[in-house]
Amino acid sequence: MKINRIHRYSFLELRKAWRIMRLTLFLLLVTTSISFATGLYAQNTQINLKAGVKTLQELFSEIEDNSEFIFIYKDNTINLSKTVEISEDTYSITEILERTLKNTSTQYKIIDRQVIFYQTNPLPITPQDKRTEIRGRVTDAKTGEIIIGASVVLKGTTIGSTTDVDGNYSFEYPGGRQTVVASYLGYTPKEVTISSPQILDFKLDEDAFELEEAVVVGYGSQRKVSVIGAITTIDVDRLKVPTGKISNSLAGRLAGVIAVQRSGEPGQSSNFWVRGISTFGENKNPLILVDGVERSLDLLDPEDIESFSILKDATATAVYGVRGANGVIVVNTRRGKEGKPDVNVKIQSGILAPTKLPKLANSATWANMYNIARTSHGYAPLYTETEIEKYRNQSDPYLYPSIDWVDELMKDYTTSQRVNLNVTGGGPIARYYVSGAFYNENGLFIKDPSHEWDSEINYKRFNFVSNVDVNLHRTTVLKLNINGVLEMKHQPYESISTIFNQAVSVSPNVVPLYYPDLDEFGNRRYSEATGGNIPNPYNTLTQRGYNDNWWTKINAIMALEQDFSELITPGLKATVKFSYDSNSWNQILREGSPHTWYAKNRDESGNLIYEENSLGSNTLGYTSYANGERALYLEGNITYNQTFGEKHNVGGLLLYNQREYQIAASSSIGALPYRNQGLAGRLTYSYDDRYFIEGNFGYNGSENFARGHRFGFFPAGAIGWVVSNEKFLQGKYEALDILKLKVSLGQSGNDKIGGGRRFVYLPTINSANGTNWGTSNTWVGGITVGEYANNNVSWETSTKLNIGLESQWFNGLRFQIDYFQEKRDGIFVQRKSIPDYVGVTTMPWSNVGKMKNRGVDATLEFDKQLGDVFLSARGTFTFARNKQISDDQPDYIDKYRNRNGQRYNQQYGLVALGLFESEEEIENSPTQYGVSYLKPGDIKYKDINGDGVVDTSDEVPIGYSNVPEIVYGIGVSASYKGFDLSLFFQGIANTTFFLGGAYFPFNYPNIGQTSFLADLEGKYFDPAKQNFDAELPLLYSDGWHGSNYVNSTWWQRSGAFLRLKNAEIGYSLPKPIANKLLLKSVRFFLTGENLLTFAPDVKLWDPETGSQDGRGYPLMKTVNLGLSINF
């Protein structure tokens, strides 16, 4: 029968998408039209001039001092010595120019605040103009673009000039040996010594230290030189890599971030922590702020990011109070800039393939190894040589199947696409940035082509950003942000982990994918083992239906900024900000059930004889779910920054905020809004850019605690010393540009301690067994306490120390290193030391947990221009080691079993001494893990406590945890004219995991539920070979053998690896060619992700997944072709 096509997304969702597109178009039209207002400043500005006779030079200087106009002109375009008589009055710029240039050949053009003079016919050269001159052009060394307004002077004098609109300069050469210095803000000055007049062109290199002058800090920004907190920033271009989520690009790129990506599933994010894990409580994640509001990092498109900062120490995070203990990530999105509309288009298309997949053994190998497992223990082989040969030659693939389920269920490769279009521009009144982005990634799973619906994986995301700034007044700015995200994910009905687990687990000879014959209704016969207790992974993937999810997120921010410098005092500003976030989630489940069969044999004619297993259904069921969340945020702050006497700089911040958010909940208590409010403050002082002191505080309240415990005070302080600015170092070490020392100490907090439990200070009541009452013998239910009340519950408190050093050498080598130490108190844990005789039925929860964390993070950067070649390198290193101080552990007899004093999630296991080599050795050894029989080839363990029995009491700390202590990255790049190349290597160390799963074959009572890895053939102990140096122990075929298959040093492996995370090669068209195409720039690029991996201990699958045997969706190797256009 024909099945009607089932649409994935509802009409309501399509209508919502259409509304978003209409809103996008409207905002694009409105904000683009704002750019035509750039001439309003010239029209509306009135300039007050003093009376008198003045030269044009004097007149223009007076105008520049009393307005925002600047004058740009080439040599010989205007006679600046000409005098004009001005009466005291108010004039427009047009009136002044028309009057002063009357009866001259000089023409002018006003572009926004720039007045450009020009002439069709240049002025005649006078004798004075014939004097010897130095002339030339100043350009950007990397891009070749001209630099307007650069200063070119003779060193030690005031003789010089600035570059004009074409980047040219010229001035009189006084003679003799002279040093010419060219400089511009954000570039490294360049000097050339000459002895005669000449044409002298300068190519200036960007000064990275100057370019990073403004650094984002908590609730604001500071000059880089004055930052004495531990803050890591990154060039956002380094985050623009071919991955669906930004968190997947963090590892190794930012010092202080520990990150791992466990799955390459489309739409999947990475796990990451700032300076590792500092608590074993519920919340370990950093606070993420986007434009000052708490939001998800992974919903951003990288092209929309302006700045990205990690706040790590107490002085940087104290202002966030109870939300800042785990570090803070501050992201600011791009905003509009004055000028004509600037349009950028970036298009990418990629091919994705698994980095590494486990290779499963075929049925012949599997059957042979199973026979070895049986004969090793005196059992007869289960499979005959004839059957094994049929498995090998596949002469009858339906009765003797040989299926590599991983290979059959997954495609060799898949695809992805990404598009971003953004426009920025504006005038003196309003500026805008508008962006639209689309990302699409397909999964590796196959589909059944006989269905009109599919079970493949597909993830789509649409992003829209509109940031508009409007000057309501010269000192008042209104900012409006509207952002929207629509995510859609289509996947199989069953979870992806279930499907992959079956693919790795089910033996290759259970059933074929499906049978070749159709049933009496013309439908395919899907296979399933008799009894249905062994799944067919193909059916699980393709026949169980599908699952559609979509998430809609609309975010809006409105901020009003007021500069009180003119009204009250210079440097005083205030901001009021309000945001509203609305998120919704919808899910549709279409559940199917296949009609399954099992073929046991063939009839005399060679036809398969089928046995019907389940009838299934020809239609898909329907279930839908929906919920939503909302958040309101209000913030008001006052900032002050002023310099007194040229050397004393004072800054301050006072801020109030409150947040209310409501989530989808399954109970009336959970549905109550969550609320936080707080005050934050900062006071900074610096002297002569040498000595710095800073104090911060957060005073926050949380409704999660009882009255009297809801508010907490979190102070922090820091001092800094820029040693390189001291007079005793001036001129002594020319190679040293910057040397800064800094120390900070303070506290921050964490109020998310109860997980999904609200109001953790209140008791919970559960139903319990009741009894029958009264003469009518009526049963009445009882109640019992679930969780005991604790009115003293409060937040976790984090005390952080940071000692840091920053330096810059040779004007291109930059180094920053920080040592950090943190103590976390008040971790909310369930008591474990209370003895049973106290009589409590449930152990209470309390703030008694303690933990320490310490480590080092560092960044090393280098830039160098060698002629037309620009070289750069960047390396990061993060080491974070934690220690569990107190988890209220039981009073163990064997003290080494106490987790206190160990890493969080420290792995425990037995100590393996090798393989037993004889029966005599077994008899003379302690009883091994409670098993009644052992054989040579089994693992021998150490009896740690010497009681003659190896059991859980002998498990000791071994290895590390599954979260790496070390993450590092090394990136290099080079550019030559229009070509550029970059490589980025990323690695982790100090992490371990245990092998398992497919390494323990035939250990289930039902052997059809166990597979065998092809690479393990010949690596197990074989009694026939007596290979006691075997990599793996003796195989068993009669179910679980507890002695060999427990966590121990035998099965523990290092998860360390180094991978070529990213490689990119690009080519930019020369500007003349791009300009002929009516474009500003064009760049073609080819990018690769996860290209090579080096892992000494993990050869069979990707080590970053942390898998015990390769089961799990693999990470993806990506090759991406892209085009970037600017016009």
PDB file of N, CA and C in Angstrom, residues 507-554:
ATOM      1  N   SER A 507      26.609  -9.597  17.082  1.00  0.00           N
ATOM      2  CA  SER A 507      27.535 -10.441  16.328  1.00  0.00           C
ATOM      3  C   SER A 507      27.201 -10.400  14.836  1.00  0.00           C
ATOM      4  N   PRO A 508      28.197 -10.657  13.981  1.00  0.00           N
ATOM      5  CA  PRO A 508      27.992 -10.495  12.534  1.00  0.00           C
ATOM      6  C   PRO A 508      27.177 -11.602  11.884  1.00  0.00           C
ATOM      7  N   ASN A 509      26.934 -12.710  12.602  1.00  0.00           N
ATOM      8  CA  ASN A 509      26.284 -13.868  11.967  1.00  0.00           C
ATOM      9  C   ASN A 509      24.864 -14.113  12.455  1.00  0.00           C
ATOM     10  N   VAL A 510      24.259 -13.124  13.134  1.00  0.00           N
ATOM     11  CA  VAL A 510      22.921 -13.337  13.690  1.00  0.00           C
ATOM     12  C   VAL A 510      21.885 -13.388  12.572  1.00  0.00           C
ATOM     13  N   VAL A 511      21.789 -12.338  11.800  1.00  0.00           N
ATOM     14  CA  VAL A 511      20.840 -12.250  10.690  1.00  0.00           C
ATOM     15  C   VAL A 511      21.448 -11.374   9.600  1.00  0.00           C
ATOM     16  N   PRO A 512      20.965 -11.506   8.365  1.00  0.00           N
ATOM     17  CA  PRO A 512      21.369 -10.543   7.330  1.00  0.00           C
ATOM     18  C   PRO A 512      20.666  -9.211   7.555  1.00  0.00           C
ATOM     19  N   LEU A 513      21.039  -8.203   6.765  1.00  0.00           N
ATOM     20  CA  LEU A 513      20.347  -6.910   6.872  1.00  0.00           C
ATOM     21  C   LEU A 513      18.852  -7.107   6.677  1.00  0.00           C
ATOM     22  N   TYR A 514      18.484  -7.760   5.604  1.00  0.00           N
ATOM     23  CA  TYR A 514      17.094  -8.122   5.302  1.00  0.00           C
ATOM     24  C   TYR A 514      17.149  -9.233   4.262  1.00  0.00           C
ATOM     25  N   TYR A 515      15.990  -9.852   4.011  1.00  0.00           N
ATOM     26  CA  TYR A 515      15.944 -10.988   3.100  1.00  0.00           C
ATOM     27  C   TYR A 515      15.598 -10.531   1.683  1.00  0.00           C
ATOM     28  N   PRO A 516      15.968 -11.344   0.698  1.00  0.00           N
ATOM     29  CA  PRO A 516      15.767 -10.914  -0.699  1.00  0.00           C
ATOM     30  C   PRO A 516      14.337 -11.037  -1.202  1.00  0.00           C
ATOM     31  N   ASP A 517      13.543 -11.880  -0.544  1.00  0.00           N
ATOM     32  CA  ASP A 517      12.188 -12.146  -1.045  1.00  0.00           C
ATOM     33  C   ASP A 517      11.183 -11.160  -0.459  1.00  0.00           C
ATOM     34  N   LEU A 518      10.180 -10.838  -1.248  1.00  0.00           N
ATOM     35  CA  LEU A 518       9.072 -10.015  -0.767  1.00  0.00           C
ATOM     36  C   LEU A 518       7.983 -10.917  -0.207  1.00  0.00           C
ATOM     37  N   ASP A 519       7.177 -10.374   0.715  1.00  0.00           N
ATOM     38  CA  ASP A 519       6.076 -11.164   1.250  1.00  0.00           C
ATOM     39  C   ASP A 519       4.891 -11.128   0.283  1.00  0.00           C
ATOM     40  N   GLU A 520       3.768 -11.728   0.699  1.00  0.00           N
ATOM     41  CA  GLU A 520       2.628 -11.844  -0.203  1.00  0.00           C
ATOM     42  C   GLU A 520       2.007 -10.494  -0.538  1.00  0.00           C
ATOM     43  N   PHE A 521       2.354  -9.438   0.237  1.00  0.00           N
ATOM     44  CA  PHE A 521       1.817  -8.101  -0.037  1.00  0.00           C
ATOM     45  C   PHE A 521       2.814  -7.241  -0.816  1.00  0.00           C
ATOM     46  N   GLY A 522       3.933  -7.849  -1.199  1.00  0.00           N
ATOM     47  CA  GLY A 522       4.938  -7.117  -1.964  1.00  0.00           C
ATOM     48  C   GLY A 522       5.862  -6.284  -1.113  1.00  0.00           C
ATOM     49  N   ASN A 523       5.881  -6.526   0.208  1.00  0.00           N
ATOM     50  CA  ASN A 523       6.744  -5.768   1.102  1.00  0.00           C
ATOM     51  C   ASN A 523       8.023  -6.541   1.393  1.00  0.00           C
ATOM     52  N   ARG A 524       9.082  -5.793   1.693  1.00  0.00           N
ATOM     53  CA  ARG A 524      10.361  -6.407   2.019  1.00  0.00           C
ATOM     54  C   ARG A 524      10.260  -7.209   3.314  1.00  0.00           C
ATOM     55  N   ARG A 525      10.961  -8.362   3.348  1.00  0.00           N
ATOM     56  CA  ARG A 525      11.021  -9.165   4.573  1.00  0.00           C
ATOM     57  C   ARG A 525      12.220  -8.695   5.408  1.00  0.00           C
ATOM     58  N   TYR A 526      11.914  -8.053   6.524  1.00  0.00           N
ATOM     59  CA  TYR A 526      12.972  -7.585   7.417  1.00  0.00           C
ATOM     60  C   TYR A 526      13.342  -8.703   8.384  1.00  0.00           C
ATOM     61  N   SER A 527      14.632  -8.836   8.645  1.00  0.00           N
ATOM     62  CA  SER A 527      15.123  -9.980   9.423  1.00  0.00           C
ATOM     63  C   SER A 527      15.194  -9.658  10.905  1.00  0.00           C
ATOM     64  N   GLU A 528      14.995 -10.704  11.699  1.00  0.00           N
ATOM     65  CA  GLU A 528      15.139 -10.596  13.153  1.00  0.00           C
ATOM     66  C   GLU A 528      15.308 -11.991  13.705  1.00  0.00           C
ATOM     67  N   ALA A 529      16.209 -12.157  14.656  1.00  0.00           N
ATOM     68  CA  ALA A 529      16.447 -13.475  15.244  1.00  0.00           C
ATOM     69  C   ALA A 529      15.210 -13.947  15.992  1.00  0.00           C
ATOM     70  N   THR A 530      15.047 -15.247  16.040  1.00  0.00           N
ATOM     71  CA  THR A 530      13.899 -15.835  16.726  1.00  0.00           C
ATOM     72  C   THR A 530      13.881 -15.406  18.183  1.00  0.00           C
ATOM     73  N   GLY A 531      12.697 -15.051  18.643  1.00  0.00           N
ATOM     74  CA  GLY A 531      12.547 -14.624  20.035  1.00  0.00           C
ATOM     75  C   GLY A 531      12.642 -13.126  20.218  1.00  0.00           C
ATOM     76  N   GLY A 532      13.279 -12.446  19.278  1.00  0.00           N
ATOM     77  CA  GLY A 532      13.343 -10.989  19.335  1.00  0.00           C
ATOM     78  C   GLY A 532      14.257 -10.433  20.404  1.00  0.00           C
ATOM     79  N   ASN A 533      15.049 -11.309  21.075  1.00  0.00           N
ATOM     80  CA  ASN A 533      15.911 -10.807  22.145  1.00  0.00           C
ATOM     81  C   ASN A 533      17.263 -10.328  21.635  1.00  0.00           C
ATOM     82  N   ILE A 534      17.548 -10.544  20.356  1.00  0.00           N
ATOM     83  CA  ILE A 534      18.759 -10.007  19.749  1.00  0.00           C
ATOM     84  C   ILE A 534      18.323  -9.027  18.670  1.00  0.00           C
ATOM     85  N   PRO A 535      18.603  -7.750  18.820  1.00  0.00           N
ATOM     86  CA  PRO A 535      18.095  -6.760  17.859  1.00  0.00           C
ATOM     87  C   PRO A 535      18.842  -6.832  16.533  1.00  0.00           C
ATOM     88  N   ASN A 536      18.166  -6.438  15.501  1.00  0.00           N
ATOM     89  CA  ASN A 536      18.791  -6.208  14.203  1.00  0.00           C
ATOM     90  C   ASN A 536      19.078  -4.711  14.108  1.00  0.00           C
ATOM     91  N   PRO A 537      20.339  -4.293  14.157  1.00  0.00           N
ATOM     92  CA  PRO A 537      20.646  -2.856  14.156  1.00  0.00           C
ATOM     93  C   PRO A 537      20.086  -2.121  12.939  1.00  0.00           C
ATOM     94  N   TYR A 538      19.990  -2.808  11.799  1.00  0.00           N
ATOM     95  CA  TYR A 538      19.428  -2.169  10.614  1.00  0.00           C
ATOM     96  C   TYR A 538      17.962  -1.794  10.851  1.00  0.00           C
ATOM     97  N   ASN A 539      17.198  -2.710  11.472  1.00  0.00           N
ATOM     98  CA  ASN A 539      15.800  -2.403  11.787  1.00  0.00           C
ATOM     99  C   ASN A 539      15.703  -1.261  12.787  1.00  0.00           C
ATOM    100  N   THR A 540      16.573  -1.291  13.785  1.00  0.00           N
ATOM    101  CA  THR A 540      16.548  -0.238  14.805  1.00  0.00           C
ATOM    102  C   THR A 540      16.764   1.124  14.173  1.00  0.00           C
ATOM    103  N   LEU A 541      17.632   1.180  13.190  1.00  0.00           N
ATOM    104  CA  LEU A 541      17.921   2.451  12.528  1.00  0.00           C
ATOM    105  C   LEU A 541      16.828   2.848  11.550  1.00  0.00           C
ATOM    106  N   THR A 542      16.446   1.961  10.656  1.00  0.00           N
ATOM    107  CA  THR A 542      15.642   2.359   9.496  1.00  0.00           C
ATOM    108  C   THR A 542      14.151   2.066   9.600  1.00  0.00           C
ATOM    109  N   GLN A 543      13.733   1.204  10.548  1.00  0.00           N
ATOM    110  CA  GLN A 543      12.339   0.770  10.567  1.00  0.00           C
ATOM    111  C   GLN A 543      11.548   1.248  11.782  1.00  0.00           C
ATOM    112  N   ARG A 544      12.191   1.908  12.691  1.00  0.00           N
ATOM    113  CA  ARG A 544      11.497   2.294  13.917  1.00  0.00           C
ATOM    114  C   ARG A 544      10.890   3.685  13.852  1.00  0.00           C
ATOM    115  N   GLY A 545      11.020   4.367  12.694  1.00  0.00           N
ATOM    116  CA  GLY A 545      10.428   5.691  12.570  1.00  0.00           C
ATOM    117  C   GLY A 545      11.462   6.785  12.676  1.00  0.00           C
ATOM    118  N   TYR A 546      10.996   7.981  13.010  1.00  0.00           N
ATOM    119  CA  TYR A 546      11.920   9.107  13.091  1.00  0.00           C
ATOM    120  C   TYR A 546      11.482  10.070  14.187  1.00  0.00           C
ATOM    121  N   ASN A 547      12.396  10.999  14.469  1.00  0.00           N
ATOM    122  CA  ASN A 547      12.236  11.942  15.569  1.00  0.00           C
ATOM    123  C   ASN A 547      12.608  13.326  15.052  1.00  0.00           C
ATOM    124  N   ASP A 548      11.653  14.257  15.079  1.00  0.00           N
ATOM    125  CA  ASP A 548      11.900  15.634  14.641  1.00  0.00           C
ATOM    126  C   ASP A 548      11.880  16.570  15.846  1.00  0.00           C
ATOM    127  N   ASN A 549      12.907  17.408  15.928  1.00  0.00           N
ATOM    128  CA  ASN A 549      12.982  18.413  16.977  1.00  0.00           C
ATOM    129  C   ASN A 549      13.267  19.765  16.345  1.00  0.00           C
ATOM    130  N   TRP A 550      12.674  20.805  16.894  1.00  0.00           N
ATOM    131  CA  TRP A 550      13.073  22.139  16.487  1.00  0.00           C
ATOM    132  C   TRP A 550      12.966  23.084  17.675  1.00  0.00           C
ATOM    133  N   TRP A 551      13.925  23.993  17.705  1.00  0.00           N
ATOM    134  CA  TRP A 551      14.051  24.966  18.778  1.00  0.00           C
ATOM    135  C   TRP A 551      14.016  26.362  18.180  1.00  0.00           C
ATOM    136  N   THR A 552      13.208  27.216  18.762  1.00  0.00           N
ATOM    137  CA  THR A 552      13.102  28.600  18.302  1.00  0.00           C
ATOM    138  C   THR A 552      13.494  29.518  19.449  1.00  0.00           C
ATOM    139  N   LYS A 553      14.449  30.379  19.195  1.00  0.00           N
ATOM    140  CA  LYS A 553      14.941  31.294  20.237  1.00  0.00           C
ATOM    141  C   LYS A 553      14.931  32.716  19.690  1.00  0.00           C
ATOM    142  N   ILE A 554      14.241  33.597  20.393  1.00  0.00           N
ATOM    143  CA  ILE A 554      14.188  35.013  20.043  1.00  0.00           C
ATOM    144  C   ILE A 554      14.738  35.802  21.227  1.00  0.00           C
TER     145      ILE A 554
END
